[in-house]
Each structure stands twice: as structure tokens, then as C-alpha cells.
CSV table of C-alpha atoms in Angstrom, one decimal:
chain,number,residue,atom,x,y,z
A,241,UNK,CA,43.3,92.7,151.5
A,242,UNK,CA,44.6,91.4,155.1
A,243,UNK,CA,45.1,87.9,153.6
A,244,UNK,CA,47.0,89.2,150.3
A,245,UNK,CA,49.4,91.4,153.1
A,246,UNK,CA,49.4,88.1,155.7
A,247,UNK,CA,50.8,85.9,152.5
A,248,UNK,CA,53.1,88.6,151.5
A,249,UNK,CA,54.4,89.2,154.5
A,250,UNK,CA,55.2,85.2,155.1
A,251,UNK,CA,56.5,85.1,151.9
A,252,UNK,CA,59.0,88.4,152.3
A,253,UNK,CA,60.1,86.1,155.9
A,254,UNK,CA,60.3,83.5,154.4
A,255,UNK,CA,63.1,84.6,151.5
A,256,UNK,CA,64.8,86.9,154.2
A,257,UNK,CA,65.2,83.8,156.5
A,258,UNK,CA,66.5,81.8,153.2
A,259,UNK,CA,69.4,84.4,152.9
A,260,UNK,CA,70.1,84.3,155.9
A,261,UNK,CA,70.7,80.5,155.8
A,262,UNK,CA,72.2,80.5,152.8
A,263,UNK,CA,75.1,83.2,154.4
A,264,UNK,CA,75.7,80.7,157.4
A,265,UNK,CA,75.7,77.2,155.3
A,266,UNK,CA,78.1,79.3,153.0
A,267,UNK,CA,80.4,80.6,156.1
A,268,UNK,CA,80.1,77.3,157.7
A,269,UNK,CA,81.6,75.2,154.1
A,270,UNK,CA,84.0,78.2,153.8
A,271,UNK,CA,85.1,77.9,157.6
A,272,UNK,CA,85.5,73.9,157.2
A,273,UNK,CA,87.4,74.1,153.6
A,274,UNK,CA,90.1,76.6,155.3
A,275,UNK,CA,90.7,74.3,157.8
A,276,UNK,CA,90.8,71.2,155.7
A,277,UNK,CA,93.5,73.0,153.3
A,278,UNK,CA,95.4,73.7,156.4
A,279,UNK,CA,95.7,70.6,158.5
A,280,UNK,CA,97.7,68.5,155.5
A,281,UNK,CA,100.4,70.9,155.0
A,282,UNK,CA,100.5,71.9,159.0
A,283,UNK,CA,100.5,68.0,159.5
A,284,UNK,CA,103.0,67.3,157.0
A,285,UNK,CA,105.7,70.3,158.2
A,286,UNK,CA,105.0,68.8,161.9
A,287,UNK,CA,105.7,64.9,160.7
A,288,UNK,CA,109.1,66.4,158.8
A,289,UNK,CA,110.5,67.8,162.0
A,290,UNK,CA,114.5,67.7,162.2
A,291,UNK,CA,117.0,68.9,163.8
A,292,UNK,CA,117.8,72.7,163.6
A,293,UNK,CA,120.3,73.9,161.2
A,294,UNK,CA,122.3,75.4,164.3
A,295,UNK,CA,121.7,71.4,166.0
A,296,UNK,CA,119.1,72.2,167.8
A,297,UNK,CA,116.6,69.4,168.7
A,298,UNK,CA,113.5,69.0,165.8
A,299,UNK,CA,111.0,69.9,168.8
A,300,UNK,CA,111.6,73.6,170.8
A,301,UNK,CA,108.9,73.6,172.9
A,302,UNK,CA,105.5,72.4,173.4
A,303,UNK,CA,102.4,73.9,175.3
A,304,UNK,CA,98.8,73.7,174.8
A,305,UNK,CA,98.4,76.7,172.4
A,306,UNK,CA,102.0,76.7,170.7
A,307,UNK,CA,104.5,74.5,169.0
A,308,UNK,CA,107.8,75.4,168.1
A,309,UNK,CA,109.7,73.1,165.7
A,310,UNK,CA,112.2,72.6,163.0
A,311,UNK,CA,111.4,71.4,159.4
A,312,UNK,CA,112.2,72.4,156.1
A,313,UNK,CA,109.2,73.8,154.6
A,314,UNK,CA,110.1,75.7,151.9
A,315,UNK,CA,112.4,72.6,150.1
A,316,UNK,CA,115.7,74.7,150.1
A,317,UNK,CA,117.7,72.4,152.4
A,318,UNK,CA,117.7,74.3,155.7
A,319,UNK,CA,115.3,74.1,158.3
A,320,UNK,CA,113.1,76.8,159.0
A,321,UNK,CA,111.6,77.7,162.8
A,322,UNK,CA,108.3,77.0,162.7
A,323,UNK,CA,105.8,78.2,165.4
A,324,UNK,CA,102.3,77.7,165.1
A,325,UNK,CA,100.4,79.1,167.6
A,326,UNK,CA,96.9,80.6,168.9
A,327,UNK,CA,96.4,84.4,169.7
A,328,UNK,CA,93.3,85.9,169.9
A,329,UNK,CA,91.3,83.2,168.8
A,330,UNK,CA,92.9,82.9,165.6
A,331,UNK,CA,95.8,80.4,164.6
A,332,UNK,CA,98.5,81.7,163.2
A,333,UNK,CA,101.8,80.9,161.7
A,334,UNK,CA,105.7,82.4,162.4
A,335,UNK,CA,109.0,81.4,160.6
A,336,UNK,CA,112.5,82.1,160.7
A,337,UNK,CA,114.7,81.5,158.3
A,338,UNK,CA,118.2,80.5,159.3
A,339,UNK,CA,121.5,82.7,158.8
A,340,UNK,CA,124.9,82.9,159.4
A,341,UNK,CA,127.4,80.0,159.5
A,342,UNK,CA,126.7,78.6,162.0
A,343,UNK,CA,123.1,78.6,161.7
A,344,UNK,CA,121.2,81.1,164.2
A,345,UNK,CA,117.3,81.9,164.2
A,346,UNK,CA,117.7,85.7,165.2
A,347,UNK,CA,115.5,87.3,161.8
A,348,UNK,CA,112.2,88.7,162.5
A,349,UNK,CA,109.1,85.9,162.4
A,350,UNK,CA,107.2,86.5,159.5
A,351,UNK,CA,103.5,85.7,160.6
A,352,UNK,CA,100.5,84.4,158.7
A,353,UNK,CA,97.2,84.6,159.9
A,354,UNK,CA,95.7,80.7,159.1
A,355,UNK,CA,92.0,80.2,160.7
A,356,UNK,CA,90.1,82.8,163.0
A,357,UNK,CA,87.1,82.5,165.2
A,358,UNK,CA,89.1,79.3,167.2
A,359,UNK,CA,86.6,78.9,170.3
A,360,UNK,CA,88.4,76.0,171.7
A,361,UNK,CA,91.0,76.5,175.0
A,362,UNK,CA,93.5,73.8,174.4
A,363,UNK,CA,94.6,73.3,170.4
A,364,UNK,CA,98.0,70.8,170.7
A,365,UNK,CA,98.4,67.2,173.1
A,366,UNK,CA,101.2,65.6,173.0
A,367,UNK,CA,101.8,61.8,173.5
A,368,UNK,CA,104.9,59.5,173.9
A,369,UNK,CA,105.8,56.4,172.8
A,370,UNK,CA,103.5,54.6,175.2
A,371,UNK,CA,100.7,56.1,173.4
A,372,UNK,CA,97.9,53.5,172.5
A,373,UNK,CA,94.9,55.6,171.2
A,374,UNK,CA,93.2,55.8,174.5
A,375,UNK,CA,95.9,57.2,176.8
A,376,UNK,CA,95.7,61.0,178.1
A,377,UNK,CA,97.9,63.4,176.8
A,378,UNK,CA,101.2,64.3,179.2
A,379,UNK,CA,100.7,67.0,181.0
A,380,UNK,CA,102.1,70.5,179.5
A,381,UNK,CA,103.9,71.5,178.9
A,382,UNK,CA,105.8,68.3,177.9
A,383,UNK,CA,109.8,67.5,177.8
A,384,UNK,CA,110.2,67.7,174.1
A,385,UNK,CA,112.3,64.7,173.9
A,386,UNK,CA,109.3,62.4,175.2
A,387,UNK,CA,106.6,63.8,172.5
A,388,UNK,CA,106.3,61.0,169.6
A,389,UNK,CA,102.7,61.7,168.3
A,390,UNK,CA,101.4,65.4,168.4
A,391,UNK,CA,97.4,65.7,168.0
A,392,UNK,CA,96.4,69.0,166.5
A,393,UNK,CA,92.5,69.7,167.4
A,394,UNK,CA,90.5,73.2,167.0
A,395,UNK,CA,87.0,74.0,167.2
A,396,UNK,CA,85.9,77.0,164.8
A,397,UNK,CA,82.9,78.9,165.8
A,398,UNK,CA,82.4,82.2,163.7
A,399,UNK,CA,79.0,82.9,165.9
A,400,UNK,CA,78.4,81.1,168.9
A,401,UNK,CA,74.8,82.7,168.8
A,402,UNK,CA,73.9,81.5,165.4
A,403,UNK,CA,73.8,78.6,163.7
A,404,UNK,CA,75.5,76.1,162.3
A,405,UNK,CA,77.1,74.3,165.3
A,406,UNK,CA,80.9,74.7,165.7
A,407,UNK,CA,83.3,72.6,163.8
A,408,UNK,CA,85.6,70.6,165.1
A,409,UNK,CA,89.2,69.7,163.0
A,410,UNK,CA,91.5,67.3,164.3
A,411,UNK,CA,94.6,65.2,163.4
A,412,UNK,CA,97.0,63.2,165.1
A,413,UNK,CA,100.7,63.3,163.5
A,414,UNK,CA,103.4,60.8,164.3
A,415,UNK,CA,107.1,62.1,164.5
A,416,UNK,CA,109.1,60.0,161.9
A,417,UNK,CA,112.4,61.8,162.5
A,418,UNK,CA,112.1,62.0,166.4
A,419,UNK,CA,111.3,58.5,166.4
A,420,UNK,CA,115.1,57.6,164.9
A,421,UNK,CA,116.7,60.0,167.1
């Protein structure tokens, strides 16, 4: 009778430590497809930075957790503000539209909420044109007319007393339209 309540036992372990794996595997492919599906349109508004529809240069400001920029991201020819920031330990997303004639960015932001659980301190470096893959970052927060490559790099970690190990995203995103300016 012990052995038949030993093997039960194990076996009842067993399946409850399977769930449990299954749950963090599952949050950890969840956790790594958000952030995949947000780096290539976040990388792709940063790249098309212009200038403002009021004239204002395509790059506001610059700090470790926050950029503030100028790109049309909705295709209907005017250039939203674009601030992507980190509050909280989640990355989040403000725009303005433009109004008036001229152009002013005075309407409330309206925020999205992109990726939570960000553990790491510093999410945005900024490089200039002396950049050769190896050089450190300038120090922030930057002049905005020296930034020509912007690297975007966060680390999610939905439990840091549970597996799986955090996940790291980055990407590195070259300035076309700064570069002409």
C-alpha cells in the first residue's frame, strides 16, 4: 500500500510540475512573440523619422528610457509625435496628431500599452555617424542632431524567481532621413 501511494504521489508531482512548465514555456513564447511583432513596426516608424509638420526637427529628444520623434505612421501625409517610452516596467506608446495650420502638437497623447514586465534600466543608445559597431553609445541624453543610428534593446522578465531566463530584444535602426538633412 506505501509503494502504490509513493508512485502515486510521484506521479501526481510529476503532472503538477509538467503544468507548471508548460505555463512558463507558454508565457515565455508569448512574451518573445509580443516583442518580435513590436520591434519591426517600432523599427520601421523610428527609420521614417521626418521633420515635424510645424518644422520641427525629425528627432525631439533622446534619453535612455524615452524617444520622441516625428514620422508618419498612420500613411495620411502628416507626421504624427511619436514617443515611446518606459513607465513602470512596461513600454508604452504616445501620439499626437497634428492640427491647426500651422501644424501644432497640443491634442492629448493617446497611449498604448506595448510590452510589460521590462527588467532592464536603460532601453534606447544612441550613436552618431562615427559609429562603427564597437563604439559606446554618447552619453544621454544626446544632441538630437548628432544621433544617426538609434539601438532599441529590452530585457523582459515576467518572474525573476521562476524560470525561463529573461529575454533579451534588440535592434539597431539607422536614420535614413536624418542622414540627408
Amino acid at each position: 500500500m506505501a509503494v502504490i501511494g509513493t508512485v502515486a504521489a510521484s506521479i501526481a508531482t510529476f503532472e503538477a510540475d509538467s503544468f507548471k512548465l508548460g505555463g512558463t514555456v507558454e508565457s515565455s513564447l508569448m512574451a518573445a512573440d509580443q516583442a518580435r511583432r513590436l520591434m519591426r513596426p517600432m523599427a520601421d516608424e523610428i527609420r521614417a523619422m521626418q521633420i515635424s509638420d510645424a518644422g520641427a526637427y525629425p528627432l525631439e529628444s533622446a534619453a535612455d528610457n524615452e524617444i520622441v520623434f516625428y514620422s508618419d505612421i498612420d500613411d495620411d501625409s502628416s507626421s504624427e509625435r511619436v514617443r515611446y517610452f518606459v513607465e513602470d516596467g512596461t513600454l508604452k506608446k504616445a501620439v499626437t496628431e497634428p492640427s491647426g495650420t500651422p501644424a501644432e502638437y497640443v491634442a492629448e497623447e493617446t497611449i498604448t500599452s506595448l510590452v510589460e514586465n521590462i527588467s532592464s534600466t536603460t532601453t534606447f543608445y544612441f550613436y552618431d555617424s562615427t559609429y562603427d559597431g564597437l563604439s559606446d553609445p554618447l552619453v544621454s541624453p544626446p544632441d538630437p542632431s548628432e544621433v544617426r543610428l538609434i539601438k532599441v534593446s529590452f530585457t523582459i522578465e515576467s518572474d525573476p524567481n521562476r524560470a525561463p531566463i529573461p529575454l533579451t530584444v534588440t535592434t539597431q535602426i539607422a536614420l535614413r532621413n536624418i542622414i540627408e538633412l
